[in-house]
XYZ file of C-alpha atoms in Angstrom:
425
model
C 0.241 0.367 -0.093
C 1.524 3.400 -0.747
C 1.332 6.025 1.516
C -0.356 9.563 0.585
C 1.726 11.445 -2.043
C 3.945 9.095 -3.432
C 2.165 8.774 -6.893
C 4.909 5.886 -7.505
C 5.451 6.760 -11.029
C 1.936 6.884 -12.213
C 1.021 8.269 -15.281
C -1.562 11.585 -15.676
C -4.633 9.590 -17.213
C -7.391 11.484 -18.811
C -10.781 10.264 -18.697
C -12.821 9.770 -22.442
C -14.813 13.285 -22.203
C -17.734 13.091 -24.441
C -17.031 9.664 -25.345
C -19.857 7.202 -25.007
C -18.416 4.131 -23.087
C -21.404 1.891 -24.399
C -21.163 -1.007 -23.220
C -17.210 -0.884 -22.187
C -15.980 -0.916 -18.541
C -16.234 2.594 -16.700
C -13.384 2.401 -14.121
C -14.325 4.500 -10.767
C -11.865 5.643 -8.295
C -12.942 6.505 -4.604
C -11.809 9.788 -2.779
C -13.128 9.388 0.581
C -13.768 6.262 2.166
C -16.358 6.756 4.810
C -20.183 5.630 5.341
C -21.319 7.871 2.442
C -18.298 7.310 0.281
C -18.713 3.156 1.024
C -22.576 3.226 -0.326
C -21.801 5.761 -2.903
C -19.023 3.179 -4.465
C -21.300 0.759 -4.039
C -24.185 2.461 -5.978
C -22.116 3.138 -8.861
C -20.765 -0.423 -9.169
C -24.469 -1.605 -9.057
C -25.655 0.166 -12.138
C -26.279 -1.777 -15.525
C -25.304 -1.247 -18.925
C -21.944 -2.625 -18.950
C -19.144 -3.018 -16.504
C -18.044 -0.891 -13.830
C -14.703 -1.383 -11.729
C -13.314 0.124 -8.805
C -9.633 0.607 -9.436
C -8.467 3.394 -6.779
C -9.295 4.459 -3.356
C -7.852 6.919 -1.149
C -8.860 8.022 2.515
C -6.574 9.945 5.165
C -7.678 6.890 7.743
C -6.344 3.693 6.754
C -9.094 2.277 8.543
C -11.942 3.907 7.068
C -9.980 2.379 3.791
C -9.850 -0.801 4.981
C -13.561 -1.161 6.190
C -14.523 0.236 2.908
C -12.590 -1.826 1.096
C -13.809 -4.939 3.078
C -17.580 -3.468 2.188
C -17.777 -3.271 -1.474
C -15.384 -6.333 -1.860
C -17.861 -8.424 -0.015
C -20.918 -7.090 -2.092
C -18.843 -6.740 -5.708
C -15.685 -9.178 -5.182
C -15.370 -9.021 -9.214
C -15.797 -5.618 -9.478
C -12.485 -4.590 -7.802
C -9.503 -4.232 -9.367
C -7.195 -2.426 -7.382
C -3.827 -4.182 -6.863
C -1.628 -1.796 -5.016
C -3.736 1.520 -5.635
C -5.318 2.185 -2.121
C -3.557 5.357 -1.045
C -3.758 6.746 3.015
C -2.721 10.124 3.812
C -4.186 13.867 3.057
C -2.409 13.457 -0.223
C -3.628 10.666 -0.880
C -6.186 11.550 -3.337
C -3.318 12.581 -5.819
C -2.562 9.274 -6.430
C -6.319 8.700 -7.162
C -6.266 11.307 -9.845
C -3.225 10.122 -11.172
C -4.524 6.564 -11.834
C -6.416 5.334 -14.907
C -10.233 6.009 -13.409
C -12.317 7.288 -15.626
C -14.871 8.875 -13.079
C -14.121 10.035 -9.454
C -16.907 9.694 -6.378
C -15.525 12.662 -4.079
C -16.988 11.652 -0.745
C -14.418 13.103 2.266
C -15.672 16.007 4.143
C -16.996 19.039 2.564
C -14.186 21.266 3.277
C -11.964 19.209 0.649
C -14.129 19.489 -2.049
C -13.365 22.454 -4.073
C -9.642 21.212 -3.800
C -10.205 18.042 -4.643
C -13.189 18.521 -7.500
C -10.053 21.078 -9.115
C -7.408 18.207 -9.277
C -9.970 16.072 -10.554
C -11.361 18.093 -13.164
C -7.410 19.029 -14.074
C -6.866 15.687 -14.387
C -9.389 14.941 -16.993
C -12.217 13.009 -15.089
C -15.762 12.975 -14.855
C -16.759 13.422 -11.148
C -19.458 13.011 -8.804
C -19.332 14.981 -5.731
C -21.150 14.392 -2.654
C -23.266 17.610 -1.383
C -22.421 20.025 -0.091
C -19.585 21.103 -2.251
C -17.730 23.875 -0.146
C -18.348 25.222 3.314
C -17.581 28.901 2.504
C -18.333 31.417 -0.284
C -14.055 31.179 -1.472
C -14.606 27.558 -1.971
C -18.064 27.807 -4.009
C -16.531 30.486 -6.362
C -14.009 27.460 -6.600
C -16.119 25.161 -7.419
C -18.443 27.185 -9.851
C -15.158 27.971 -11.832
C -13.729 24.404 -11.695
C -17.418 23.273 -12.949
C -16.976 25.691 -16.286
C -13.499 23.908 -17.231
C -15.352 21.029 -16.605
C -17.849 21.957 -19.097
C -15.233 23.336 -21.501
C -13.627 20.114 -21.377
C -16.703 17.920 -22.014
C -16.869 15.875 -18.317
C -19.553 15.066 -16.744
C -20.254 16.342 -13.272
C -22.967 14.723 -11.036
C -24.169 16.215 -7.362
C -25.067 13.918 -4.610
C -28.537 16.442 -4.192
C -30.338 12.867 -5.001
C -33.681 14.137 -4.140
C -33.776 15.363 -8.158
C -33.143 12.244 -9.471
C -35.901 10.302 -6.995
C -38.995 9.658 -9.218
C -41.780 11.071 -6.655
C -40.248 14.318 -6.133
C -39.706 14.771 -9.955
C -43.474 14.291 -10.143
C -44.028 16.523 -7.954
C -42.057 19.330 -8.905
C -43.053 19.390 -12.154
C -46.832 19.261 -11.450
C -46.125 22.278 -9.217
C -43.908 24.191 -12.016
C -46.835 23.226 -14.355
C -49.335 25.473 -12.004
C -51.001 22.562 -10.044
C -51.339 24.790 -6.975
C -51.534 28.128 -8.275
C -48.688 30.583 -8.330
C -46.197 29.525 -5.577
C -46.185 31.887 -2.505
C -44.590 30.629 -0.024
C -42.453 27.845 1.014
C -41.385 25.740 4.105
C -38.120 23.315 4.574
C -37.290 21.258 7.502
C -34.643 19.008 8.521
C -35.155 18.316 12.361
C -33.780 15.704 13.795
C -31.610 14.015 16.373
C -28.359 15.193 15.472
C -25.260 12.649 14.520
C -22.309 11.384 16.041
C -19.287 12.258 18.793
C -15.966 10.769 18.568
C -14.069 10.863 21.919
C -10.601 12.044 21.870
C -7.939 9.668 22.302
C -4.246 10.678 23.971
C -2.405 9.673 20.793
C -4.485 11.753 18.625
C -2.914 15.071 17.099
C -5.371 18.027 16.716
C -5.773 18.087 12.826
C -7.035 14.079 12.976
C -9.459 14.978 16.308
C -10.467 17.337 13.742
C -10.278 14.868 11.130
C -12.480 12.298 12.946
C -14.781 14.600 14.408
C -15.220 16.671 11.188
C -19.018 17.392 11.429
C -18.327 19.727 14.395
C -15.940 21.876 12.792
C -16.940 24.544 10.045
C -14.173 24.322 7.895
C -15.352 20.769 6.924
C -18.889 20.477 7.839
C -20.237 24.175 7.459
C -22.209 23.499 9.944
C -25.456 21.067 9.697
C -27.404 23.679 8.038
C -24.998 23.366 5.208
C -24.120 19.609 5.408
C -27.696 18.902 5.672
C -30.333 20.850 5.266
C -28.585 21.892 1.727
C -30.750 19.021 0.634
C -34.575 20.911 1.425
C -33.122 24.099 0.564
C -31.985 22.551 -2.492
C -35.301 21.396 -3.325
C -36.921 24.985 -3.413
C -34.122 26.080 -5.408
C -35.260 23.857 -7.774
C -38.933 24.268 -7.435
C -38.681 28.571 -7.941
C -35.666 27.630 -10.883
C -33.421 30.457 -8.763
C -31.749 30.883 -5.416
C -32.555 33.449 -2.693
C -31.264 36.996 -2.816
C -31.467 37.457 1.344
C -31.624 35.985 4.453
C -32.072 36.529 8.003
C -32.378 34.825 10.991
C -31.535 32.694 14.286
C -29.746 30.329 16.059
C -27.636 28.835 18.688
C -26.306 26.196 20.824
C -28.699 25.127 23.431
C -27.891 21.677 23.989
C -25.270 20.983 21.964
C -22.876 22.782 24.370
C -19.597 20.084 25.514
C -16.230 20.517 24.448
C -16.852 17.632 22.201
C -18.991 19.237 19.898
C -16.775 21.918 18.566
C -18.454 24.563 16.888
C -21.811 24.285 15.263
C -24.785 25.038 16.597
C -27.820 22.778 16.842
C -30.646 25.194 15.699
C -31.333 27.438 13.049
C -34.294 29.222 11.342
C -33.620 31.542 8.698
C -36.467 33.185 6.457
C -34.934 33.210 2.830
C -36.095 35.996 0.454
C -36.517 35.335 -3.373
C -36.272 37.878 -6.396
C -39.627 36.308 -7.489
C -41.316 37.548 -4.192
C -41.631 34.133 -2.569
C -40.821 33.756 1.236
C -39.179 30.588 2.521
C -38.803 29.404 6.262
C -36.380 27.473 6.657
C -35.218 24.941 9.984
C -33.048 22.793 11.298
C -32.402 21.295 14.189
C -30.532 18.571 16.199
C -32.379 17.706 19.770
C -32.648 14.192 20.832
C -36.112 13.570 22.067
C -37.718 16.470 19.855
C -40.454 16.083 17.158
C -38.379 14.656 13.786
C -39.513 16.585 10.725
C -37.783 16.417 7.491
C -39.065 17.974 4.016
C -40.480 20.769 1.916
C -43.847 22.509 1.611
C -45.126 25.041 -0.584
C -48.349 27.382 -0.826
C -49.922 28.419 -3.930
C -52.820 30.168 -4.795
C -55.100 27.642 -5.566
C -53.483 24.853 -3.181
C -50.554 23.572 -1.268
C -47.782 20.743 -1.792
C -46.105 18.201 0.794
C -42.814 17.616 -1.642
C -41.324 14.698 0.181
C -44.465 12.468 0.310
C -45.491 14.056 -3.263
C -48.905 14.928 -2.245
C -50.579 18.277 -3.876
C -54.015 19.318 -1.836
C -56.542 22.349 -2.665
C -57.601 25.497 -1.149
C -59.690 23.357 1.011
C -56.968 20.928 1.989
C -58.202 18.032 0.331
C -56.197 15.480 -1.658
C -55.984 16.595 -5.684
C -52.726 14.315 -6.567
C -50.934 11.836 -4.768
C -47.904 9.632 -6.349
C -48.633 5.879 -6.880
C -44.453 5.569 -7.064
C -43.196 3.068 -4.226
C -39.742 2.738 -3.079
C -38.720 0.028 -5.227
C -40.193 1.854 -8.387
C -37.895 4.573 -7.837
C -37.940 6.643 -4.600
C -34.296 5.819 -3.655
C -32.581 8.887 -5.288
C -29.518 7.662 -3.602
C -28.628 4.694 -5.802
C -31.095 5.958 -9.151
C -28.555 9.497 -9.048
C -25.582 6.733 -9.681
C -28.087 4.764 -12.533
C -28.816 8.260 -13.770
C -25.116 9.473 -13.945
C -23.697 6.145 -15.733
C -26.322 5.627 -18.229
C -25.142 8.942 -19.394
C -21.918 8.456 -19.652
C -22.751 5.430 -21.562
C -24.925 7.574 -23.901
C -21.894 9.978 -24.356
C -23.803 13.014 -22.865
C -22.496 15.130 -20.133
C -23.954 15.676 -16.791
C -23.515 19.287 -15.153
C -25.372 19.683 -11.676
C -22.125 21.731 -10.564
C -23.740 25.121 -10.842
C -27.105 24.112 -9.119
C -25.000 21.940 -6.458
C -22.519 25.100 -5.923
C -25.759 27.462 -5.684
C -27.868 25.349 -3.156
C -24.640 25.177 -1.441
C -24.101 28.977 -1.181
C -27.679 28.936 -0.038
C -26.860 27.167 3.055
C -23.775 28.842 3.728
C -25.765 32.209 3.597
C -28.483 31.152 5.768
C -25.760 30.240 8.327
C -24.164 33.311 7.497
C -27.355 35.297 8.798
C -27.784 33.114 11.731
C -23.921 33.299 13.010
C -24.391 37.297 12.653
C -27.535 38.269 13.497
C -28.009 40.581 10.634
C -29.895 40.455 7.177
C -27.182 38.693 4.360
C -27.668 39.480 0.813
C -26.808 36.833 -1.778
C -23.967 39.342 -3.193
C -22.409 40.111 -0.250
C -22.775 36.525 0.737
C -20.942 35.112 -2.450
C -18.566 37.622 -2.825
C -17.001 36.694 0.465
C -13.413 36.328 1.273
C -13.495 34.785 4.141
C -11.808 31.364 3.581
C -12.171 29.164 6.684
C -8.914 26.799 6.062
C -6.614 26.661 3.562
C -6.995 22.728 2.695
C -4.561 22.345 -0.177
C -1.775 23.636 2.924
C -2.827 20.407 4.997
C -0.516 17.358 4.131
C 0.032 15.525 7.416
C -1.733 15.044 10.680
C 1.237 16.517 12.267
C 0.303 19.579 10.597
C -1.774 22.908 12.599
C -5.062 22.789 12.666
C -7.132 25.834 10.937
C -8.943 26.364 14.434
C -7.558 25.489 17.969
C -9.286 25.500 21.089
C -8.664 27.516 24.071
C -6.981 26.284 27.686
C -10.428 25.206 28.524
C -10.587 23.013 25.591
C -13.449 25.103 23.718
C -13.351 26.536 19.861
C -14.355 29.706 19.137
C -18.290 29.481 18.424
C -19.952 32.416 16.292
C -21.930 35.070 18.569
C -24.753 36.948 16.576
C -24.377 40.326 16.395
C -20.591 40.833 17.367
C -18.105 40.961 14.385
C -17.320 36.905 14.122
C -14.952 35.877 11.017
C -15.894 32.648 11.495
C -19.307 32.310 9.016
């Protein structure tokens, strides 16, 4: 196994851009071998229409890589052709870029996404990247610029906002866009749940390793849960309305998530977004155990309303006028369907181009975070042109490197305070 950064004489592979793969084997490389990356690779290998092979893997941590390798090989042993192409370390992604993979799955913590996306496109690879695509505006702009290069090179770019590939969502959104509930005047989006894991610090860890193991709790890595998770729901409303919001204001904080093992992020956000069309969207996301779980998107129009997640339309009196009859078995699982759609397009020689809306929906979430962290009204132009960069991920090569944020003497990290002039937005 090669350590990250050791290219070992590999030649730079250039993918078959704008080429119809047909039934030819498509070679994939995986960068980021956590749960999401593992599942994405399995979904890719399960697609039909031709052979798919996993030919390279990389992760910062060897235990993540080995776990993913075992899981993937256990399902699709005949599709795994790795030899010595398993790479560990912060620079391990470079080896995957230099491999003969045609397409790459980028599934590391989001803070690394702009760096890895840029490297993948420079290497001439088709890309599937998990959402969100950045954690700050600097990263979003970098992704937008790289996406333009991908378009010019004829490279396919897919983004893991899988609701856009779910049959029920597509049916419901189209009906609304076709006027089934009249003109949309108001929207609501929710991801209220119990939260995620905490991984205790160990004595041998460096500060950077601790943060990477607990990436969800550090803004430079996750963007806070409004960006990492709630982006799904915000994307649905952007998709429906065909645009991003122009303004946001809101509030949030850390009511229960207040320990030294909870990094920097809030446990609740509520944001009011304003679109140029005049539509307002109320957005809620919360991580609190024992509270009501609510995940979904709702819109209200001049003739009725819609529960998009459940694909139900109501008239103005609340009567159901349409409900999708699509079952999960027939296409509701967007996680796998997004790979079915992507690989089918690759085999036809079509180039998916999801990078722009992925970046705009990510920026929508970042703008909401900027509003809740600052306590002020934030405009789109100011937000997307912000020069606040949460971390220079290209400067990180070893777990011994200094972490982008450091705790104080009590082990606590800098936490945004609304109303103050914080730079951590």
